[in-house]
XYZ file of C-alpha atoms in Angstrom:
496
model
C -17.510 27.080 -8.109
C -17.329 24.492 -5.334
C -17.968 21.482 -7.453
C -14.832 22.882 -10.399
C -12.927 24.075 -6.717
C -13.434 20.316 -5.663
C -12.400 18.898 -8.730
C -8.990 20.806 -8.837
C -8.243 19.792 -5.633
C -9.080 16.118 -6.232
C -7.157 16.246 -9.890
C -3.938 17.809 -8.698
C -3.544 15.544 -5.247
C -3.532 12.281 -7.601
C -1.144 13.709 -10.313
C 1.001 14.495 -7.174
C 0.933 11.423 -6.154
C 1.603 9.661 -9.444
C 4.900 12.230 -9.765
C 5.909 10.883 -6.450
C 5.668 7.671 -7.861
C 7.200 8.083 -10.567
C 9.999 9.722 -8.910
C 10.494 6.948 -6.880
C 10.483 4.261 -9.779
C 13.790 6.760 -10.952
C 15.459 6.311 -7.788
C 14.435 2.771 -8.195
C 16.104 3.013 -12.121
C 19.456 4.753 -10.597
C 19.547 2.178 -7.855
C 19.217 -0.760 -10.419
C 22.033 0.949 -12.627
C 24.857 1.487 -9.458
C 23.994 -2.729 -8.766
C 25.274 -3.324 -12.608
C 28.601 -1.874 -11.259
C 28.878 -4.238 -8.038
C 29.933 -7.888 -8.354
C 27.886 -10.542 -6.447
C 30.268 -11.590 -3.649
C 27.907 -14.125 -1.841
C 29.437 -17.077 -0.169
C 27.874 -20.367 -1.710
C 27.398 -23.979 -0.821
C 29.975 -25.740 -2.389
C 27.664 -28.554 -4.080
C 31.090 -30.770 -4.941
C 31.031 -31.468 -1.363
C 27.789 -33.724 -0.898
C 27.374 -32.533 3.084
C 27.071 -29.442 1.480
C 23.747 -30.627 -0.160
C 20.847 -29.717 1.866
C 17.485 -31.583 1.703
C 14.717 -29.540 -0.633
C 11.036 -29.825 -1.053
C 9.049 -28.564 -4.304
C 5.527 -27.319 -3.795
C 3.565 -27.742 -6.414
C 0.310 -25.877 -5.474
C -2.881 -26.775 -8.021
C -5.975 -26.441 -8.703
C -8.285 -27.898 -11.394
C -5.089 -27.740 -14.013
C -6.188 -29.619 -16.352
C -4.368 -28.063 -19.387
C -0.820 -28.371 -18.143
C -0.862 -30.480 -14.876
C 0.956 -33.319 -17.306
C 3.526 -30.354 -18.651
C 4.066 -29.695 -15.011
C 4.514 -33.296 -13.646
C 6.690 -34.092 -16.537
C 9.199 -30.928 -16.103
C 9.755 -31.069 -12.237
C 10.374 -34.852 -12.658
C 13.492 -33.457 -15.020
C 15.255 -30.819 -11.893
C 18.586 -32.021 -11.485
C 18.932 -32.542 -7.593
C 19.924 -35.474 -5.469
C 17.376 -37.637 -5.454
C 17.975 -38.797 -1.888
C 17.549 -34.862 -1.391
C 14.837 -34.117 -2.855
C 10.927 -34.093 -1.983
C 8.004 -33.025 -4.221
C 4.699 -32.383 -2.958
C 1.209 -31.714 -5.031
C -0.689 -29.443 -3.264
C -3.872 -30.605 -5.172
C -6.749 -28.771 -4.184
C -8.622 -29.721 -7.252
C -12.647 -30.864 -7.423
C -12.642 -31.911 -10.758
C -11.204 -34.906 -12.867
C -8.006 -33.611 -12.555
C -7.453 -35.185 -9.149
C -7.539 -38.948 -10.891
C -5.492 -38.262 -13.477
C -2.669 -36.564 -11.013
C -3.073 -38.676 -8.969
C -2.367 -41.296 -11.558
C 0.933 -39.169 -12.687
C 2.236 -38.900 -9.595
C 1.993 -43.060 -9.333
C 3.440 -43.006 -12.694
C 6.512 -40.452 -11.405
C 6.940 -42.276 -8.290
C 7.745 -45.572 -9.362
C 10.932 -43.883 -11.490
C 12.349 -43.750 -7.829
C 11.033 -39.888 -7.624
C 10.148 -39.278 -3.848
C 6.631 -37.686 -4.788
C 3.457 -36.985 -2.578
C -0.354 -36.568 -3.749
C -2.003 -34.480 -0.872
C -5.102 -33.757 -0.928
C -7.233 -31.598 1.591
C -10.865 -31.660 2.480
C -11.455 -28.164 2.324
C -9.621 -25.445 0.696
C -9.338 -22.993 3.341
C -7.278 -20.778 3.028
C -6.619 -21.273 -0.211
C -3.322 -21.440 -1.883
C -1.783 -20.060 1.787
C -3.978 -23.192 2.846
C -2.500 -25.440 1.001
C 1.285 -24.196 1.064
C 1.195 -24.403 5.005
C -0.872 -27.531 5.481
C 1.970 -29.686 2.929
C 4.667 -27.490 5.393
C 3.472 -29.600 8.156
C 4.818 -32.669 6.873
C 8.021 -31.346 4.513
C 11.195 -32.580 5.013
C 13.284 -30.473 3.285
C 14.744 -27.540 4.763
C 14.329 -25.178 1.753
C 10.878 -24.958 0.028
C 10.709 -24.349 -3.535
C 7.219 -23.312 -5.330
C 6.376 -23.355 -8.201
C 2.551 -22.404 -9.670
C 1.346 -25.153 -12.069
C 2.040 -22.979 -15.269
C 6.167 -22.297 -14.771
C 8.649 -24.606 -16.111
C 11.894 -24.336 -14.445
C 15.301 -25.306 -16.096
C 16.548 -28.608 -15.036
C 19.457 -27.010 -12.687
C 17.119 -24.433 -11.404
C 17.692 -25.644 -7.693
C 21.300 -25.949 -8.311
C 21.713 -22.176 -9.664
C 19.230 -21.194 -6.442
C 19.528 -23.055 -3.140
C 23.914 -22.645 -3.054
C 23.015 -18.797 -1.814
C 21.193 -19.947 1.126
C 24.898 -20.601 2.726
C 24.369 -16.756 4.079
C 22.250 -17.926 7.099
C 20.612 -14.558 6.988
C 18.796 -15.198 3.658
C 15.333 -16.592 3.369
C 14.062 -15.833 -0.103
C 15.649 -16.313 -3.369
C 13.396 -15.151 -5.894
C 14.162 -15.429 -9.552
C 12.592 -13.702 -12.391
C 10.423 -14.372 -14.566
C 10.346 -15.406 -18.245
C 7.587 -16.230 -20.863
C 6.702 -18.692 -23.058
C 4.231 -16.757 -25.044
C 5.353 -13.270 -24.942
C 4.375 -12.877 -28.596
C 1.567 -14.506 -28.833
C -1.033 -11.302 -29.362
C -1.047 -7.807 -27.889
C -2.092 -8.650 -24.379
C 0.498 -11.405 -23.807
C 3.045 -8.169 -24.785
C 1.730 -5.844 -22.886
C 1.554 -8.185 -19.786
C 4.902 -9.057 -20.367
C 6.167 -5.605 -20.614
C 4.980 -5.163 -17.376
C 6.401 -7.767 -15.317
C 9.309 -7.068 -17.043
C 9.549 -3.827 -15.588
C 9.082 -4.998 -12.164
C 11.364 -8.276 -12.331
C 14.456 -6.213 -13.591
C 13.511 -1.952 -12.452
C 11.922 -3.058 -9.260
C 12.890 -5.894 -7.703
C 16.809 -5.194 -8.178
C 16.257 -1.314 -7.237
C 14.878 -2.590 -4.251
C 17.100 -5.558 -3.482
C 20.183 -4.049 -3.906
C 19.941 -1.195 -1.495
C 18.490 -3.370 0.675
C 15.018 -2.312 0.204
C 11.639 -4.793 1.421
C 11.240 -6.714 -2.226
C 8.295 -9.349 -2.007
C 8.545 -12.833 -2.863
C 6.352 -13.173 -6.202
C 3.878 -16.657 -4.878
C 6.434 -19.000 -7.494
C 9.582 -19.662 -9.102
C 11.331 -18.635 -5.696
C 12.546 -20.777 -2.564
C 11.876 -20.344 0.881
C 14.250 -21.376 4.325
C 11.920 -23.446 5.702
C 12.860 -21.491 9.095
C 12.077 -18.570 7.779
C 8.639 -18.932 6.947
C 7.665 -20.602 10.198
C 9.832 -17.331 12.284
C 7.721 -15.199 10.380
C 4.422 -16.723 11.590
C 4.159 -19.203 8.368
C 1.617 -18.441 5.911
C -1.919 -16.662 6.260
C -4.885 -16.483 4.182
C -6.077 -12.952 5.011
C -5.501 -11.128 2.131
C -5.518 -12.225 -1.743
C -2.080 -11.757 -2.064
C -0.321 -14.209 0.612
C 3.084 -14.217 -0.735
C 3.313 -10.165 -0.483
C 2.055 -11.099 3.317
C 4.658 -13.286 3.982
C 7.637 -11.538 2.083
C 6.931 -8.354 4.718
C 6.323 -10.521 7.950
C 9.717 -12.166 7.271
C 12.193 -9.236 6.318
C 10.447 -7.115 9.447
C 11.865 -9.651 11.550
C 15.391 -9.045 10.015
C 15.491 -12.078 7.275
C 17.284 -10.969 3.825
C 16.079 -12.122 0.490
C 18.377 -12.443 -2.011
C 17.030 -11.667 -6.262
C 18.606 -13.505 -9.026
C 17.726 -11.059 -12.449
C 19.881 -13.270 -14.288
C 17.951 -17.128 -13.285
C 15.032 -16.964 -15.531
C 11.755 -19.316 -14.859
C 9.556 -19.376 -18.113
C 5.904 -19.253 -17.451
C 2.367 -19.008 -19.208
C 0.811 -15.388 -19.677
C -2.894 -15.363 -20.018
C -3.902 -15.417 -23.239
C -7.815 -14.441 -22.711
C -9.052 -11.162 -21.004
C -10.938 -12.505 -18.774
C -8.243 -14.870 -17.089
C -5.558 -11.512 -17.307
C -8.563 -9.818 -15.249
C -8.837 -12.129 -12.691
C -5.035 -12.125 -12.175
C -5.414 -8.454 -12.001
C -8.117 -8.133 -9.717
C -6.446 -10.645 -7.419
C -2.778 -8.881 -7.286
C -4.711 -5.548 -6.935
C -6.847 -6.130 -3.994
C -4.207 -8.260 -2.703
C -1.658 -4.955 -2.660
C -4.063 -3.014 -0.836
C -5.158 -5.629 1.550
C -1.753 -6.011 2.511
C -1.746 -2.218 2.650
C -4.033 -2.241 4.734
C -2.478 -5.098 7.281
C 1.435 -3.823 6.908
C 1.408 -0.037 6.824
C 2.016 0.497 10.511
C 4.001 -2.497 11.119
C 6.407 -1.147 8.459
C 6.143 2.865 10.296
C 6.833 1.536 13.482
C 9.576 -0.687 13.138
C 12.613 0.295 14.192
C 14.670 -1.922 12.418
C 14.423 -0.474 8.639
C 15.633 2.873 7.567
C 13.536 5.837 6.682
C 13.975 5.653 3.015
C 13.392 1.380 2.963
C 10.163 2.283 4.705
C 9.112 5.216 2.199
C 9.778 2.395 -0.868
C 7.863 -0.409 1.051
C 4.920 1.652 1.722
C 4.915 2.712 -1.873
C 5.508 -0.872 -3.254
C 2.348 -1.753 -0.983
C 0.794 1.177 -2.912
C 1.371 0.287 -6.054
C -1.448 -1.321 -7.061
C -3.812 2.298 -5.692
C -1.675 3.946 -8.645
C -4.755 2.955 -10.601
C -7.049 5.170 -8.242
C -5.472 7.966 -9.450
C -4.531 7.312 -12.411
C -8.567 6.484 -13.512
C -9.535 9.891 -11.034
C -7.206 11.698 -13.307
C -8.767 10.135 -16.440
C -12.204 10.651 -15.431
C -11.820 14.344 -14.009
C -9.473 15.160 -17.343
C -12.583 15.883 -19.538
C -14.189 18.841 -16.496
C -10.817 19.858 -16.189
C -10.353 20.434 -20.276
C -13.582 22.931 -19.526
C -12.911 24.062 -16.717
C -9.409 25.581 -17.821
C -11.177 27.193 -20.851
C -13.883 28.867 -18.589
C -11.978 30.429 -15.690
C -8.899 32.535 -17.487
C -7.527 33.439 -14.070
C -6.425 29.739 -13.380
C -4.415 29.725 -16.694
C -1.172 29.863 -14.839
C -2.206 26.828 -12.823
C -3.004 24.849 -15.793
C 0.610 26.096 -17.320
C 2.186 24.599 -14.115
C 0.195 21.290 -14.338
C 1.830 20.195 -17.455
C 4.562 20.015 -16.143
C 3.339 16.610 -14.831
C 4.314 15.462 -18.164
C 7.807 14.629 -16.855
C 5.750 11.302 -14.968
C 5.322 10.019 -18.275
C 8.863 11.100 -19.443
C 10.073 9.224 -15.817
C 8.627 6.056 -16.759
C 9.219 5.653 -20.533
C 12.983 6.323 -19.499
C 13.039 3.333 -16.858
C 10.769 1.333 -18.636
C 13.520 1.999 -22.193
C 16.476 1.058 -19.608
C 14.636 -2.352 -18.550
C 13.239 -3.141 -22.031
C 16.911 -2.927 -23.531
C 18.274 -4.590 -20.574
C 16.604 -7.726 -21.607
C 16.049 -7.406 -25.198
C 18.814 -5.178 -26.193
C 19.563 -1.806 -28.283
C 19.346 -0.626 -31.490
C 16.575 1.217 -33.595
C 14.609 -1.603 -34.296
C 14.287 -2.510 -30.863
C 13.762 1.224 -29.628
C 10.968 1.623 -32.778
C 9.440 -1.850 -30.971
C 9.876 -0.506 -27.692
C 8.060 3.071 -28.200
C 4.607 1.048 -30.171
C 4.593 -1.091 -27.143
C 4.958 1.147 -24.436
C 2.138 3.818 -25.385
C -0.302 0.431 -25.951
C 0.949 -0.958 -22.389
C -0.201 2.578 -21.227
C -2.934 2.498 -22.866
C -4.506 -0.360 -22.108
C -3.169 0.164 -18.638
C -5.243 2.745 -18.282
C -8.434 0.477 -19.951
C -7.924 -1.995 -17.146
C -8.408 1.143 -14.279
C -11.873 1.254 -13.227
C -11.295 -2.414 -13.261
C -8.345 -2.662 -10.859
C -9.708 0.568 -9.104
C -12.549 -1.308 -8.214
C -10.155 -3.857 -6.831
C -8.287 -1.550 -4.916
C -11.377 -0.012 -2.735
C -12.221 -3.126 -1.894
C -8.875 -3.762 -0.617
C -8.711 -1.116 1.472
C -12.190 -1.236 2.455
C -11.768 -4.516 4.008
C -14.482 -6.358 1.923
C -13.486 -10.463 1.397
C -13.461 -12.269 -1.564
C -12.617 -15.663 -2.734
C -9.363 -16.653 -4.176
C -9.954 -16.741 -7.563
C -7.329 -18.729 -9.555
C -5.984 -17.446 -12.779
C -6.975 -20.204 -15.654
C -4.123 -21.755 -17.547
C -4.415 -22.683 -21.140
C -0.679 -24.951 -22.124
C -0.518 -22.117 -24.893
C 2.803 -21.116 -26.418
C 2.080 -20.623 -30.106
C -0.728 -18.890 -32.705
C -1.236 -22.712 -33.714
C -2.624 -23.049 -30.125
C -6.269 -22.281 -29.681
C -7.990 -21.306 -26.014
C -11.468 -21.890 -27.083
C -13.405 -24.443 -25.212
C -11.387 -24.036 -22.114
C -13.613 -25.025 -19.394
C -12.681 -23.050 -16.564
C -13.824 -19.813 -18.148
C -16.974 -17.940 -17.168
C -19.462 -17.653 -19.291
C -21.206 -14.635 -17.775
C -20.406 -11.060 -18.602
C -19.441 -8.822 -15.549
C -21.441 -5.354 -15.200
C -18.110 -3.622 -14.936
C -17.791 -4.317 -19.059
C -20.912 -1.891 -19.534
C -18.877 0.753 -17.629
C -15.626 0.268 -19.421
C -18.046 0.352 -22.784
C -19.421 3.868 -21.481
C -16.154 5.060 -20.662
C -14.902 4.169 -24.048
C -17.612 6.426 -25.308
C -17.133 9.239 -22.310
C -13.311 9.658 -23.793
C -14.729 9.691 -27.461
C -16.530 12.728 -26.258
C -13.185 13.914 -24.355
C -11.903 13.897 -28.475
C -14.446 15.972 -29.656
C -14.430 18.423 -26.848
C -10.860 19.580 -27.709
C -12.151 20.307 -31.143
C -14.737 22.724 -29.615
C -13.837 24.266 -26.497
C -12.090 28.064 -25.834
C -12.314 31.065 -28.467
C -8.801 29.398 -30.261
C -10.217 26.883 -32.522
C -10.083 24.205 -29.482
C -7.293 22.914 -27.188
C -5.443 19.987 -27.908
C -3.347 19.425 -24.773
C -5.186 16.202 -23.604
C -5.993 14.728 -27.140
C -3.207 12.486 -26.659
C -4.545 11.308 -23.301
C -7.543 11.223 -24.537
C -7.009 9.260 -27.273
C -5.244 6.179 -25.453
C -7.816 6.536 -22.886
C -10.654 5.962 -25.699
C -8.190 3.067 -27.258
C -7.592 1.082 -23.914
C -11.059 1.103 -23.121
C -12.388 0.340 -26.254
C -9.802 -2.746 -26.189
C -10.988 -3.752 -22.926
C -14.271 -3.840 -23.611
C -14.182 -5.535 -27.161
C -12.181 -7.984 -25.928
C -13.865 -9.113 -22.830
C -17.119 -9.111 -24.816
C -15.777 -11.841 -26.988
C -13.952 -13.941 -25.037
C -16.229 -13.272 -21.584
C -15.489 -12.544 -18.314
């Protein structure tokens, strides 16, 4: 009895914890609703007035880009900014060919009358936090724009952007993102039904009730004082823009989100890269976790409720812990419940836990129509995609769990960069890329057992308790044993 007694207890404390998560993410839904109802008063620069103008410098951080390095060059070279106030700089941390033929580009750019910089580094230390602070050294501008080497801003992107950074108290403005292959297969959907959620649910929830939001590494611009008051960037965790966005609004600084500026960007279109991207944002949250958690308790310049949503937004990415303990412990549970009669009522109250997954199909409906819109063909859409996004969700958790421990265990790791392919259309093919591994990861073999472990979940509802079996988790189940299988099929043909 103290192994089932043990597995109760460890069941019911994470599907408390994914309520209160879920709970929050409807405060976060009502929050985002009320801003709809509030018009955006900011004071602007007045960009008629050429004082009014101030001096901005791109970052371009890269690394071994060969695929769209050219599609990058060729799109910043088209922002429509002063030109006497304008800087770019290549971050280019690259060790393969790639740093010739930028470096060539660049030439090519610069002779246009483009004020353009190649820097290069001998070591990449800290990584892309290495690279963003060493070209800081030497930037003239006094707003910093970034932009990762697969987004391709409109041409007045600076000029719908840096005119809110008259409010001297700003020192983000983060846009959202779009996509340029959103339909491209099932994971580019279900990847971009997920940063959909946070780029419209979570990031104006937060922002407009003043909430700690995080600048998102790209598509966003910095006050070049307000990185350096907030102890400029740091390579300590995976996840240095999350870092930095906390540093800077403890000390006070306000960041300002613009839903309705849209940056298009590149979704991964193999497993393997979407993995890496995972693993790195994962870890990353929990690092920071780790690093911010009494820093945000202890300050006495946030309110009680902004410090309840910033210590859940750092604990986002642990939602996976629970959510795979609950997966995994689902299946004991199932016999468990059918063995001990007295706990019947206890099981009666636990599905009420259901309402999490009524919670977040209503936000996630209010976001999805918010940027696609209504109707029944768009609802019909909506449901297919958000029980695969679920499951496959739940496919990538001993993944991203893994991630997570390590986090806030404290155990290093490398940054590793998410590959990009310059893929926007089926005609488009990723094979060949050379910046994917070749070698399979052991976790694969787990996800492949797993798979199999929730096929057994399917057939133990069939045969457990006197009633002709219990069906309550078959559903659960049944994704589980679908986003698994996915996983694992996928990343054995594409590799990891």
């Amino acid at each position: 009895m103290i192994l089932e007694s043990l597995i109760i207890v460890v069941y019911t404390i994470a599907l408390l914890l994914i309520l209160l998560y879920a709970l929050a993410q409807l405060n976060l839904l009502f929050n985002y609703l009320a801003s709809k109802k509030i018009k955006d008063t900011s004071e602007l620069f007045d960009f008629s007035n050429p004082e009014e103008v101030p001096f901005v410098t791109i970052q371009l951080p890269v690394y071994n880009e060969m695929y769209v390095m050219e599609r990058l060059l060729d799109n910043i070279a088209l922002i429509d900014y002063p030109r006497e106030k304008l800087e770019i700089q290549v971050l280019d941390d690259s060790t393969d060919e790639t740093v010739a033929t930028t470096l060539a580009h660049v030439q090519k750019l610069k002779e246009t009358g483009l004020d353009i910089q190649h820097i290069r580094r001998t070591d990449r230390s800290g990584f892309k936090a290495g690279a963003l602070k060493e070209g800081l050294k030497i930037a003239k501008g006094e707003y910093i724009a970034i932009f990762d080497a697969d987004f391709l801003p409109q041409p007045n992107w600076l000029k719908l952007t840096i005119p809110y950074f008259k409010d001297e108290n700003i020192g983000v403005v983060q846009t959202r993102w779009g996509h340029l292959n959103r339909n491209y297969s099932v994971l580019t959907k279900i990847q971009a039904f997920a940063l959909d959620a946070h780029f419209t649910l979570e990031q104006v929830g937060r922002n407009s009730k003043g909430h700690f939001i995080n600048f998102n590494g790209t598509a966003g611009v910095w006050r070049k004082a307000c990185i350096l008051d907030a102890g400029n960037w740091e390579g300590d965790t995976l996840t240095e823009d999350l870092d930095l966005s906390y540093r800077a609004q403890l000390k006070n600084w306000k960041f300002k989100y613009l839903e309705d500026v849209e940056t298009p960007a590149e979704l991964p279109v193999v497993i393997s890269a979407a993995r890496s991207q995972q693993f790195r944002w994962n870890k990353g949250g929990a690092e920071n976790f780790r690093k911010m958690m009494w820093r945000v308790l202890t300050s006495k310049n946030i309110t009680f409720k902004t410090k309840v949503h910033g210590l859940l937004h750092l604990l986002n990415s642990t939602m996976f812990l629970n959510v795979f303990l609950v997966a995994v412990l689902s299946i004991p549970m199932l016999y468990i419940k059918n063995e001990y009669a007295h706990l019947r009522f206890y099981f009666y109250f636990m599905s009420f836990f259901v309402v999490s997954t009524i919670i977040f199909f209503v936000c996630y409906w209010m976001m999805f129509r918010q940027i696609y819109g209504k109707g029944f063909k768009n609802f019909f859409e909506y449901v297919v995609l958000f029980f695969t996004f679920f499951s496959i969700a739940m496919g990538f958790s001993l993944h991203n769990s893994i991630a997570v421990i390590e986090g806030h265990m404290g155990k290093r790791s490398e940054f590793v960069r998410t590959p990009k392919f310059n893929i926007s259309s089926l005609k488009d093919t990723w094979k060949g890329n050379k910046y994917l591994r070749k070698k399979i990861s052991v976790n694969v073999i787990f996800e492949g057992a797993l798979m199999l472990y929730f096929g057994f979940g399917l057939y133990s509802a069939f045969v457990v308790g006197d009633q002709g079996g219990d069906f309550g988790l078959f559903p659960f189940h049944l994704m589980l044993f679908a986003g698994f299988g996915f996983v694992f099929f996928k990343s054995l043909t594409s590799k990891v």
